[in-house]
Coordinates of C-alpha atoms in Angstrom, one line a residue:
Chain A
M1 CA 94.8 120.1 118.1
T2 CA 97.7 122.4 117.9
V3 CA 101.0 121.9 116.1
D4 CA 104.2 123.8 117.0
V5 CA 107.3 123.7 114.2
E6 CA 110.2 125.9 115.9
N7 CA 113.0 126.5 113.2
L8 CA 113.5 122.7 112.0
A9 CA 116.4 121.5 109.7
R10 CA 117.0 118.4 108.6
R11 CA 119.9 117.5 106.3
F12 CA 120.5 114.6 103.8
G13 CA 123.8 114.5 103.5
G14 CA 125.1 117.5 101.8
T15 CA 121.6 119.3 100.8
A16 CA 119.4 120.5 104.0
A17 CA 115.9 119.7 103.4
L18 CA 114.6 121.9 106.0
D19 CA 116.3 124.7 106.6
G20 CA 114.5 126.9 109.4
V21 CA 110.6 126.0 109.5
S22 CA 108.4 127.2 111.9
L23 CA 104.7 127.0 111.4
A24 CA 101.9 127.1 114.0
L25 CA 98.5 125.1 113.2
E26 CA 95.7 126.8 115.0
P27 CA 93.2 123.1 116.2
G28 CA 90.8 123.0 113.2
E29 CA 92.7 124.6 110.6
F30 CA 93.6 123.4 107.2
V31 CA 97.0 124.3 105.8
A32 CA 98.7 123.5 102.6
L33 CA 102.5 122.9 102.0
L34 CA 102.7 124.6 98.7
G35 CA 106.1 124.2 97.0
P36 CA 108.1 122.8 93.6
S37 CA 109.4 119.4 94.1
G38 CA 112.7 119.2 96.5
S39 CA 111.5 122.4 98.2
G40 CA 111.1 120.3 101.6
K41 CA 107.1 119.8 101.8
T42 CA 107.3 116.1 102.0
T43 CA 110.3 116.1 104.4
L44 CA 107.7 118.5 106.9
L45 CA 105.2 116.2 106.4
R46 CA 107.4 112.8 107.5
V47 CA 108.6 114.8 110.8
L48 CA 105.5 115.7 111.6
A49 CA 104.3 112.5 111.1
G50 CA 107.1 111.0 113.0
L51 CA 108.7 108.8 110.2
D52 CA 112.0 111.1 110.0
F53 CA 114.2 112.6 112.6
P54 CA 114.4 116.5 112.3
D55 CA 118.4 117.4 113.2
E56 CA 118.0 121.0 114.9
G57 CA 114.2 121.8 116.5
R58 CA 111.5 121.1 118.1
V59 CA 108.1 119.5 116.6
R60 CA 105.3 119.7 119.4
I61 CA 102.1 119.0 119.1
A62 CA 98.6 119.2 120.9
G63 CA 101.4 121.0 123.3
R64 CA 104.1 117.3 123.8
D65 CA 107.6 117.4 122.9
M66 CA 107.6 114.7 119.7
A67 CA 111.1 114.6 120.2
G68 CA 111.9 111.0 120.6
V69 CA 108.2 109.8 119.9
P70 CA 107.9 107.2 117.9
A71 CA 105.3 107.3 114.9
R72 CA 103.1 104.8 116.2
E73 CA 102.9 106.9 119.9
R74 CA 102.2 110.0 118.1
G75 CA 98.3 108.7 116.6
V76 CA 98.7 111.2 113.2
G77 CA 96.6 110.0 110.7
V78 CA 98.8 109.4 107.4
V79 CA 97.5 110.2 104.0
F80 CA 100.4 109.0 101.6
Q81 CA 101.1 110.3 98.1
N82 CA 100.7 105.7 97.0
Y83 CA 98.5 105.3 99.7
A84 CA 100.4 102.6 100.7
L85 CA 97.7 100.4 100.6
F86 CA 98.4 96.8 102.9
R87 CA 98.1 94.8 99.3
H88 CA 97.3 91.1 100.8
M89 CA 94.5 93.2 103.1
S90 CA 91.1 93.4 101.7
V91 CA 89.5 96.7 102.0
A92 CA 88.0 96.0 105.8
E93 CA 91.0 94.5 107.0
N94 CA 93.3 97.7 106.1
V95 CA 90.9 99.9 107.5
A96 CA 90.9 97.5 110.5
F97 CA 94.1 97.7 110.8
G98 CA 94.7 100.7 113.3
L99 CA 92.0 99.2 115.8
R100 CA 93.5 95.2 116.1
V101 CA 97.1 96.4 116.1
R102 CA 96.1 98.2 119.6
P103 CA 97.8 96.6 122.6
R104 CA 95.3 94.0 124.5
N105 CA 94.2 96.6 126.9
R106 CA 93.2 98.8 124.6
R107 CA 91.5 96.8 121.8
P108 CA 87.9 96.7 120.8
P109 CA 86.6 93.4 120.7
E110 CA 86.2 92.1 117.6
A111 CA 82.1 93.6 117.0
E112 CA 83.3 96.6 117.7
I113 CA 86.0 96.7 115.1
Q114 CA 83.9 95.2 113.1
R115 CA 80.7 98.2 113.8
R116 CA 83.8 100.4 113.2
V117 CA 85.0 99.4 110.1
R118 CA 81.5 99.4 108.4
E119 CA 80.8 103.6 109.6
L120 CA 83.7 104.5 108.3
L121 CA 83.7 102.9 105.1
E122 CA 80.4 104.7 105.2
L123 CA 81.4 107.9 106.1
V124 CA 84.2 107.5 103.0
Q125 CA 81.4 106.5 100.8
I126 CA 82.4 102.7 99.8
P127 CA 80.7 100.6 102.1
E128 CA 79.9 98.0 99.1
L129 CA 83.9 97.5 99.0
A130 CA 84.7 95.7 102.1
A131 CA 86.0 92.5 100.8
R132 CA 87.9 94.1 97.9
Y133 CA 91.9 93.4 97.5
P134 CA 93.3 96.9 96.7
D135 CA 94.1 96.4 93.4
Q136 CA 90.9 95.3 92.7
V137 CA 89.7 99.1 93.3
S138 CA 90.2 102.3 91.2
G139 CA 92.4 104.9 92.2
G140 CA 89.9 107.3 93.7
Q141 CA 88.3 104.6 95.9
R142 CA 91.5 103.3 96.9
Q143 CA 92.6 107.1 98.4
R144 CA 89.1 107.1 99.9
V145 CA 90.5 103.5 101.4
A146 CA 93.2 105.3 102.6
L147 CA 91.4 107.9 104.3
A148 CA 89.5 105.7 105.8
R149 CA 92.1 103.6 107.8
A150 CA 94.1 106.9 108.2
L151 CA 90.9 108.5 110.5
A152 CA 90.6 105.0 112.0
I153 CA 92.6 105.7 114.8
E154 CA 90.7 108.7 115.8
P155 CA 93.3 111.2 114.6
Q156 CA 93.0 115.4 115.6
L157 CA 96.1 115.8 113.0
L158 CA 95.4 114.5 109.8
L159 CA 98.4 114.6 107.5
L160 CA 97.7 114.5 103.3
D161 CA 100.9 113.9 101.0
E162 CA 100.0 115.2 97.9
P163 CA 96.6 112.3 98.0
F164 CA 95.3 113.7 95.2
G165 CA 97.9 113.6 92.6
A166 CA 96.9 110.0 91.0
L167 CA 93.2 111.0 89.8
D168 CA 92.3 112.1 87.0
A169 CA 91.6 116.0 87.3
L170 CA 87.6 115.6 87.6
V171 CA 87.6 113.5 90.4
R172 CA 90.2 115.8 92.3
K173 CA 87.9 118.2 91.8
E174 CA 85.5 116.2 93.5
V175 CA 87.5 114.6 96.2
R176 CA 89.4 117.8 97.5
R177 CA 86.5 119.3 98.5
W178 CA 84.9 116.2 99.5
V179 CA 87.5 115.9 101.9
R180 CA 87.7 119.4 102.7
G181 CA 84.2 119.1 103.8
L182 CA 85.4 116.3 106.3
H183 CA 87.4 118.0 107.4
D184 CA 85.1 120.8 108.6
R185 CA 83.0 118.0 110.0
L186 CA 84.7 115.8 112.1
G187 CA 86.7 118.7 113.3
L188 CA 89.9 117.7 112.4
T189 CA 93.4 120.0 112.1
S190 CA 94.9 119.4 108.8
I191 CA 98.3 119.7 106.7
L192 CA 98.2 119.1 103.2
V193 CA 101.3 118.5 100.9
T194 CA 101.0 119.2 96.9
H195 CA 103.0 120.9 94.5
D196 CA 99.1 122.5 92.9
Q197 CA 98.6 126.0 93.8
E198 CA 94.9 125.7 92.7
E199 CA 94.4 122.6 95.1
A200 CA 96.3 124.8 98.0
M201 CA 94.0 128.0 97.2
E202 CA 91.1 125.9 97.3
M203 CA 91.5 123.9 100.3
A204 CA 93.7 125.3 102.8
D205 CA 92.8 128.3 104.8
R206 CA 96.0 129.2 105.4
V207 CA 99.4 128.5 102.7
A208 CA 102.7 127.8 103.6
V209 CA 104.4 128.6 100.5
M210 CA 108.4 126.7 100.5
E211 CA 111.3 127.0 98.9
A212 CA 114.8 125.3 98.9
G213 CA 114.0 123.8 102.6
R214 CA 112.3 126.8 104.0
I215 CA 108.4 128.6 104.2
V216 CA 108.6 132.2 102.0
Q217 CA 105.5 133.0 103.4
L218 CA 102.3 131.7 105.6
D219 CA 99.2 133.8 105.1
T220 CA 95.8 133.1 103.5
P221 CA 95.1 132.5 99.8
D222 CA 93.6 136.0 99.3
A223 CA 96.6 138.0 101.0
L224 CA 99.2 135.6 99.0
L225 CA 97.4 136.6 95.7
Q226 CA 97.6 140.3 96.5
T227 CA 100.7 140.8 98.9
P228 CA 102.8 137.8 97.6
A229 CA 106.4 138.3 99.9
T230 CA 108.9 137.6 97.5
A231 CA 109.1 137.4 93.4
F232 CA 109.1 133.0 94.0
V233 CA 105.5 133.3 95.3
A234 CA 104.4 135.8 93.0
G235 CA 105.2 133.4 90.7
F236 CA 104.2 130.1 92.1
M237 CA 100.3 131.8 92.9
G238 CA 98.2 131.7 90.4
E239 CA 99.1 132.8 86.8
A240 CA 100.9 135.9 86.3
T241 CA 102.9 137.6 83.7
R242 CA 106.9 137.8 85.1
L243 CA 108.7 140.7 83.1
P244 CA 112.1 141.8 84.2
L245 CA 113.0 145.7 83.8
C246 CA 115.5 148.0 85.6
I247 CA 114.8 150.9 87.4
R248 CA 116.4 154.7 86.7
G249 CA 116.0 157.9 88.1
R250 CA 112.8 155.9 90.4
V251 CA 111.2 155.2 87.4
A252 CA 110.6 152.1 86.4
R253 CA 111.2 151.1 82.0
L254 CA 108.5 149.9 80.6
S255 CA 108.5 150.7 77.1
E256 CA 110.3 147.6 75.7
F257 CA 106.8 145.7 76.6
G258 CA 104.6 148.3 74.9
L259 CA 103.6 149.2 78.3
D260 CA 104.0 153.0 80.1
D261 CA 106.6 153.4 82.4
V262 CA 105.7 154.0 85.8
E263 CA 107.0 156.5 88.5
L264 CA 107.4 154.6 91.7
D265 CA 109.4 154.7 95.1
L266 CA 112.6 152.2 94.4
P267 CA 116.3 152.6 94.8
D268 CA 118.0 152.1 91.2
G269 CA 118.6 148.6 90.1
E270 CA 117.0 145.4 88.4
A271 CA 113.6 144.5 89.2
V272 CA 110.9 142.3 88.0
L273 CA 107.1 143.3 87.7
F274 CA 104.6 140.5 88.2
L275 CA 101.2 140.8 86.4
R276 CA 98.1 139.3 86.7
P277 CA 95.8 138.5 83.9
H278 CA 92.9 140.8 85.4
E279 CA 95.6 143.8 86.0
V280 CA 96.6 144.1 82.5
R281 CA 93.8 145.5 79.6
I282 CA 94.3 144.3 76.0
E283 CA 92.5 146.9 73.4
P284 CA 91.9 147.2 69.9
S285 CA 94.1 149.7 68.4
A286 CA 95.5 149.5 64.7
A287 CA 98.6 151.3 65.5
G288 CA 99.2 148.7 68.5
R289 CA 102.7 147.4 68.8
A290 CA 101.3 144.1 70.0
L291 CA 100.4 141.3 68.4
V292 CA 97.4 138.7 69.4
R293 CA 98.9 135.2 70.0
S294 CA 95.7 133.2 71.3
V295 CA 92.2 134.0 72.4
R296 CA 90.2 131.9 74.9
P297 CA 86.7 133.0 75.9
E298 CA 86.5 133.6 79.9
G299 CA 83.2 133.2 79.8
T300 CA 82.2 136.4 82.3
G301 CA 82.2 138.4 78.8
G302 CA 85.8 139.4 78.2
T303 CA 88.1 137.3 76.8
R304 CA 91.8 135.6 77.9
I305 CA 94.2 136.6 75.7
L306 CA 97.8 136.4 75.5
A307 CA 99.6 139.5 73.7
D308 CA 103.3 139.2 71.7
V309 CA 105.4 142.8 72.0
D310 CA 108.3 142.1 70.4
G311 CA 108.9 138.3 71.4
H312 CA 107.6 138.8 75.2
R313 CA 104.4 137.5 76.0
I314 CA 101.6 138.9 78.4
E315 CA 98.7 138.2 79.4
G316 CA 95.4 140.0 79.7
I317 CA 91.6 140.1 79.5
C318 CA 90.0 142.0 76.6
A319 CA 86.3 143.6 76.6
V320 CA 85.7 142.9 73.0
A321 CA 86.2 140.2 70.8
L322 CA 89.8 139.7 68.8
A323 CA 90.9 137.7 66.7
R324 CA 94.2 136.0 66.7
G325 CA 96.7 138.2 64.6
D326 CA 95.1 141.2 65.5
A327 CA 96.8 144.1 66.2
C328 CA 96.2 145.4 69.8
R329 CA 97.8 147.8 72.9
I330 CA 98.3 147.3 76.5
R331 CA 98.0 148.9 79.0
A332 CA 98.7 147.7 83.1
V333 CA 96.1 148.5 85.8
S334 CA 98.2 147.4 88.7
G335 CA 101.2 145.2 89.5
T336 CA 103.6 143.9 92.1
F337 CA 107.3 145.3 91.6
F338 CA 109.7 142.7 93.2
H339 CA 113.7 144.9 93.6
G340 CA 116.7 143.1 93.5
D341 CA 117.3 143.8 96.6
G342 CA 114.3 142.4 98.2
T343 CA 112.1 144.8 98.9
S344 CA 108.7 145.3 96.7
R345 CA 105.8 147.1 96.1
R346 CA 102.6 146.2 95.6
W347 CA 101.5 149.7 92.0
S348 CA 98.4 150.6 90.5
A349 CA 97.9 153.3 88.1
G350 CA 95.8 156.4 89.5
P351 CA 92.8 157.3 89.6
G352 CA 91.1 157.8 85.7
A353 CA 92.5 154.3 84.8
P354 CA 90.3 151.4 84.7
A355 CA 89.8 149.4 87.9
P356 CA 91.4 146.3 87.9
L357 CA 88.5 143.6 86.5
D358 CA 88.0 141.0 89.5
S359 CA 87.7 138.0 87.6
S360 CA 88.2 135.2 89.3
R361 CA 90.6 134.8 92.0
T362 CA 92.9 131.6 90.7
P363 CA 91.9 132.4 86.6
S364 CA 92.8 128.5 86.2
A365 CA 90.0 127.3 88.3
S366 CA 86.7 126.8 86.8
P367 CA 83.8 129.7 87.9
A368 CA 82.3 126.7 90.1
G369 CA 85.9 126.6 91.7
Chain B
M1 CA 103.6 83.1 70.4
S2 CA 100.9 85.1 67.4
A3 CA 99.8 87.6 70.3
A4 CA 103.5 89.1 70.4
G5 CA 104.3 92.1 68.8
P6 CA 106.1 92.7 65.4
A7 CA 109.0 93.4 67.1
A8 CA 108.8 89.7 69.1
A9 CA 108.0 88.3 65.6
D10 CA 111.6 86.2 64.8
P11 CA 111.7 84.2 61.7
A12 CA 109.8 80.9 62.1
W13 CA 113.0 78.6 61.8
L14 CA 115.2 81.1 64.4
R15 CA 112.8 80.4 67.4
W16 CA 112.6 76.2 66.9
T17 CA 115.9 76.1 66.1
A18 CA 116.1 78.1 70.0
V19 CA 113.1 75.8 71.0
T20 CA 114.7 72.7 70.0
L21 CA 118.6 73.9 71.0
A22 CA 116.7 74.6 74.7
L23 CA 115.0 71.2 74.9
L24 CA 118.1 69.3 73.7
L25 CA 119.9 70.7 76.3
A26 CA 117.7 70.0 78.5
V27 CA 117.6 65.9 78.1
V28 CA 121.3 65.7 77.6
I29 CA 122.2 67.7 80.9
F30 CA 118.9 67.1 83.0
L31 CA 117.1 64.6 81.9
L32 CA 119.7 61.8 80.5
P33 CA 122.0 61.4 83.6
L34 CA 118.8 61.2 86.1
A35 CA 117.1 58.5 83.6
A36 CA 121.0 56.9 84.3
V37 CA 121.1 57.1 88.1
F38 CA 117.8 55.6 88.0
T39 CA 118.3 52.7 85.5
E40 CA 121.9 52.0 87.2
A41 CA 119.8 51.3 90.4
L42 CA 117.4 49.2 89.1
R43 CA 119.8 47.4 87.0
R44 CA 119.5 43.7 88.9
G45 CA 116.4 44.8 89.8
W46 CA 114.5 45.9 92.5
E47 CA 115.2 43.6 95.3
P48 CA 118.6 44.9 95.7
A49 CA 118.1 48.0 95.2
L50 CA 115.8 48.0 98.1
A51 CA 118.4 45.8 100.4
A52 CA 120.7 49.1 99.3
I53 CA 118.6 51.8 100.7
Q54 CA 117.4 49.7 104.4
E55 CA 121.1 48.3 105.1
E56 CA 122.0 50.1 108.3
D57 CA 124.7 52.5 107.1
A58 CA 122.7 53.7 104.2
R59 CA 119.7 54.7 106.9
A60 CA 122.3 55.9 109.2
A61 CA 122.8 58.7 106.4
V62 CA 119.2 59.1 105.1
R63 CA 117.9 59.9 109.0
L64 CA 121.4 62.0 109.4
T65 CA 120.6 64.3 106.0
L66 CA 117.5 64.4 106.9
L67 CA 118.4 65.8 110.7
V68 CA 121.4 68.4 108.8
A69 CA 118.1 69.6 106.7
A70 CA 116.0 69.6 109.4
I71 CA 118.2 72.4 111.5
S72 CA 120.0 74.3 108.6
V73 CA 116.6 75.1 106.7
P74 CA 114.7 76.6 109.6
V75 CA 118.3 78.0 110.8
N76 CA 118.5 79.9 107.1
A77 CA 114.7 80.8 106.7
M78 CA 115.1 83.1 109.9
G79 CA 118.8 84.5 109.1
G80 CA 117.6 84.8 105.6
V81 CA 114.4 86.9 106.6
A82 CA 116.3 88.7 109.0
A83 CA 119.2 89.1 106.8
A84 CA 116.7 90.6 103.5
W85 CA 114.4 92.6 106.2
A86 CA 117.4 94.1 107.7
V87 CA 119.4 95.1 104.3
T88 CA 115.8 96.4 102.1
K89 CA 113.6 98.1 105.3
F90 CA 116.5 100.2 107.3
D91 CA 119.7 102.5 106.0
F92 CA 122.6 101.4 108.4
P93 CA 126.8 101.9 107.4
G94 CA 127.5 98.7 106.2
R95 CA 124.6 97.9 104.4
R96 CA 126.0 97.2 101.4
L97 CA 129.0 95.1 102.5
L98 CA 126.2 92.9 104.2
I99 CA 124.3 92.3 100.5
T100 CA 127.5 90.9 99.4
L101 CA 128.6 88.8 102.2
I102 CA 125.6 87.1 101.9
E103 CA 126.3 86.4 98.4
L104 CA 129.4 84.8 99.7
P105 CA 128.9 81.1 100.2
F106 CA 127.6 81.1 96.6
S107 CA 131.0 82.7 95.5
V108 CA 133.3 80.9 97.6
S109 CA 134.1 76.8 97.3
P110 CA 131.8 74.7 99.1
V111 CA 135.2 72.8 100.0
I112 CA 136.7 76.0 101.1
S113 CA 134.4 76.4 103.3
G114 CA 134.4 73.1 105.1
L115 CA 137.8 73.9 105.2
V116 CA 137.8 76.9 106.7
Y117 CA 135.8 75.0 109.7
V118 CA 138.2 72.3 110.3
L119 CA 141.1 75.6 110.8
L120 CA 138.5 76.4 113.5
F121 CA 137.4 73.9 115.0
G122 CA 140.0 70.9 114.6
A123 CA 142.0 69.2 116.4
Q124 CA 144.9 71.9 114.9
G125 CA 142.8 74.5 114.7
Y126 CA 142.7 77.4 116.4
L127 CA 140.0 76.5 118.4
G128 CA 140.8 72.8 118.9
P129 CA 142.5 72.7 122.3
W130 CA 139.9 74.6 123.9
L131 CA 137.1 72.4 122.3
Q132 CA 138.7 69.2 123.7
E133 CA 139.3 70.2 127.3
H134 CA 135.4 70.9 127.3
D135 CA 134.8 68.0 125.4
I136 CA 132.2 69.4 122.5
E137 CA 132.7 67.9 119.1
I138 CA 132.4 70.5 116.2
I139 CA 134.1 68.8 113.5
F140 CA 133.6 64.9 112.5
A141 CA 130.5 65.0 114.0
V142 CA 126.8 66.4 113.8
P143 CA 127.6 70.4 114.5
G144 CA 130.7 70.7 112.2
L145 CA 127.6 69.3 109.6
V146 CA 125.0 71.3 110.2
L147 CA 128.2 74.8 109.9
A148 CA 128.5 73.9 106.9
T149 CA 126.1 72.9 105.6
V150 CA 124.3 76.4 107.3
F151 CA 126.9 78.0 105.6
V152 CA 126.5 77.3 101.5
T153 CA 122.9 77.1 102.4
F154 CA 122.5 80.5 103.4
P155 CA 121.7 82.8 100.3
F156 CA 119.1 81.0 99.1
V157 CA 116.4 82.3 101.4
A158 CA 118.0 86.1 101.6
R159 CA 118.6 85.7 97.9
T160 CA 114.8 85.3 97.0
L161 CA 113.4 87.7 99.2
I162 CA 116.1 90.8 99.2
P163 CA 114.7 92.3 95.6
L164 CA 111.2 92.0 96.1
M165 CA 111.6 93.1 99.2
Q166 CA 113.2 96.0 97.7
E167 CA 110.9 97.1 95.1
Q168 CA 108.1 96.6 98.1
G169 CA 109.7 99.1 99.5
R170 CA 109.0 100.8 103.1
D171 CA 105.6 102.6 102.6
E172 CA 103.6 100.0 103.8
E173 CA 105.6 99.6 106.7
E174 CA 105.5 103.3 107.3
A175 CA 102.4 102.8 106.9
A176 CA 101.4 100.3 109.7
A177 CA 103.8 102.6 112.0
T178 CA 101.4 105.6 111.4
L179 CA 98.8 103.6 112.7
G180 CA 100.3 102.1 115.7
A181 CA 101.8 99.0 115.2
G182 CA 104.6 98.1 117.0
G183 CA 107.7 97.1 115.1
W184 CA 106.9 92.8 115.8
D185 CA 103.1 93.8 114.4
I186 CA 104.6 95.2 111.5
F187 CA 106.7 92.6 110.3
R188 CA 104.4 89.9 111.4
R189 CA 100.9 91.9 109.6
V190 CA 102.8 93.7 106.8
T191 CA 106.2 92.3 105.9
L192 CA 106.5 88.8 106.2
P193 CA 102.8 87.9 104.4
N194 CA 103.9 90.9 101.3
V195 CA 106.9 87.9 100.7
K196 CA 105.4 84.5 102.5
W197 CA 105.5 83.1 98.7
A198 CA 109.3 84.1 97.5
L199 CA 110.1 82.8 101.8
L200 CA 108.5 79.6 100.3
S201 CA 110.0 79.3 97.4
G202 CA 113.5 80.0 98.7
V203 CA 113.1 77.8 102.4
L204 CA 112.6 74.8 99.6
L205 CA 115.2 75.7 97.4
C206 CA 117.4 75.9 100.5
N207 CA 115.8 71.9 101.6
A208 CA 116.9 71.2 98.2
R209 CA 120.6 71.8 98.7
A210 CA 121.0 71.6 101.8
M211 CA 120.4 67.3 101.3
G212 CA 122.1 67.7 98.1
E213 CA 125.4 69.2 99.4
F214 CA 128.7 67.7 99.3
G215 CA 132.0 69.1 99.5
A216 CA 131.5 71.6 102.5
V217 CA 130.5 68.2 103.9
S218 CA 132.6 65.9 102.8
V219 CA 135.7 68.6 104.3
V220 CA 133.7 68.7 108.4
S221 CA 132.8 65.4 108.2
G222 CA 135.0 62.6 108.8
H223 CA 133.5 59.7 106.6
I224 CA 133.0 57.8 109.5
R225 CA 129.9 55.0 108.3
G226 CA 127.0 54.8 110.3
Q227 CA 127.9 58.1 112.2
T228 CA 128.9 61.3 109.9
N229 CA 127.8 60.5 106.7
T230 CA 125.6 62.0 104.2
M231 CA 123.6 60.6 101.7
P232 CA 125.6 62.6 99.1
L233 CA 129.1 60.6 101.5
H234 CA 127.1 57.9 101.7
V235 CA 126.9 57.7 97.9
E236 CA 130.5 58.5 97.4
I237 CA 132.1 55.4 99.8
L238 CA 129.5 53.1 98.0
Y239 CA 130.3 53.9 94.5
N240 CA 134.1 54.1 95.4
E241 CA 133.8 49.9 96.6
Y242 CA 132.5 49.0 93.6
M243 CA 129.3 49.2 94.4
F244 CA 127.5 50.6 91.8
V245 CA 124.0 49.1 93.0
G246 CA 124.0 50.3 96.3
A247 CA 125.4 53.9 95.1
F248 CA 123.0 54.5 92.7
A249 CA 120.1 53.1 94.9
V250 CA 121.5 55.3 97.5
A251 CA 121.5 58.2 94.9
S252 CA 118.3 57.5 93.0
L253 CA 116.1 58.3 96.7
L254 CA 118.4 61.5 97.4
A255 CA 116.9 62.7 93.5
L256 CA 113.7 61.4 95.0
L257 CA 113.9 63.9 97.6
G258 CA 115.3 66.6 95.7
L259 CA 112.4 66.0 92.9
L260 CA 110.0 65.8 95.8
T261 CA 111.4 69.2 97.1
L262 CA 110.9 70.7 93.2
L263 CA 107.5 70.0 92.6
A264 CA 106.1 71.0 96.2
K265 CA 108.4 74.0 95.2
A266 CA 106.3 74.6 91.4
L267 CA 103.0 73.6 93.4
L268 CA 103.4 76.3 95.1
E269 CA 104.1 78.8 92.6
I270 CA 100.8 77.3 90.8
L271 CA 98.9 78.6 93.9
A272 CA 100.8 81.5 94.3
G273 CA 99.7 82.5 90.7
R274 CA 96.4 81.7 91.0
R275 CA 95.7 83.5 94.0
M276 CA 97.6 86.7 92.1
G277 CA 95.1 86.0 89.2
D278 CA 92.4 86.0 91.5
A279 CA 93.2 89.5 93.4
A280 CA 94.0 90.8 90.0

């Protein structure tokens, strides 16, 4: 099912929750809306679900203009942040709700409803909980109930509003993979709202990074990491050290941070350099200006080191063992400059410099992720 | 009390003083007068008391009281639910004003609300001449009594529901909408079941007050014996005519009706609590 969002605007009082958002989804795609709270991602989801209406712009789902189409006629599955299960209904009744409220001529007979509920509960792997009430099951189980209830109306578009927020870290990882699997198996088109970049990167085909009611970049997780469009995106995606600097005469002055100056074709002015940990080499050196602040084994031979240069913290990779307090030297292998005028440059040290270690894409994820 | 944390552990003497004071107040303010009513009614034995209740005017007063309650309570139950639903599940201009208006009957003296109806519908009132022309009786008749009672008892249902519905929020309603439910289905299957115990409790309180209302009803009634006298008014008339046994007998009956309502409410709360306990 295609989703087409054109130039949406939604204002609450004086503030714009959505400010000219456009987005297009291919059938079968899994897109994550990623952004800090207040960036408009939940508002966008609510507009798609028909729970909120835009002041401007157009939403088309499967080619049909959704202007004036209420939520109940959209056939869009929604999993809410707090699940919003019907507290006075059993798990089975919750799942059956969408079928029971159908108009008489489209409502399946009771036996069929029962069968479908059983099927759905098996699909979400909680058939034994059918008779329980929402407050008698765990958070992870509630999430599965919410998913089964949303899937009961056979939606082709599934909207997930921070659905994993209430789960503990271990369960969350497993449920993420399982939900993505379900999406593939059922041929759904899904939109996930999240503020967790790891979650977005792991689950989505494409990620829309939102800031202040706009989509600042919509791209594959790889592209977002490799070529972030703005400093905001670079800062939001994965871990990075952010170094504010000045460019004078085509040279970026980095000596303040204990790094070599970099020549590049950006005009004079303020800029920011983003360095991913794997783009930074840390080497033991008795004469180095930097001190090792903390050490974390990476499990792949190297260690992750947070170094301190005159109060600036820079994170990088070290091939040999270092201890806290050791003196060291820092070298940047590559990085991304964002100039104050909005342009950006990808930079990497010339030949002869060590190649960037390709550690995990999202370094905070476990190797199994 | 032993389960309470150190922060809640007040000195024993303070606890006992507070408990004793509360019990003493309850006895003096609530129980003694109630006991006095029953004692006075039975001062000359059962027979005069029963005779006073079975007297024609008294029976008319009982019938009228039950009739007025039977009309106003359902009206207020529906009105209260509608008002609570509107102010908690929707945003509209004037929402805050409506919440304040719902409380108006609590803050205005019932006598004033009665007078307003006389001013509106009485023979000398704004609509009086028109009503007379069309032969419609409101003041000094049953419609007036119902109107006054509805006004005075309106807040009970709405006030019980609004805090609960506010706390429950709109999430479940929104979920129901995305699942294809229309407004009526959402109300019937989601909103109403979530508040049913609070609703019943509000209805019972409303009923207790509807049967006992005096001030507003007194103004619009006209005190026509056997026709527009409700039980509280009948009690007053008998008392003013020095028929103490009769007055207290009818008062006892009225008090019994109120107690019965309270008992029903308490039972409901136990039932509701048990259900919630089951679910937890």
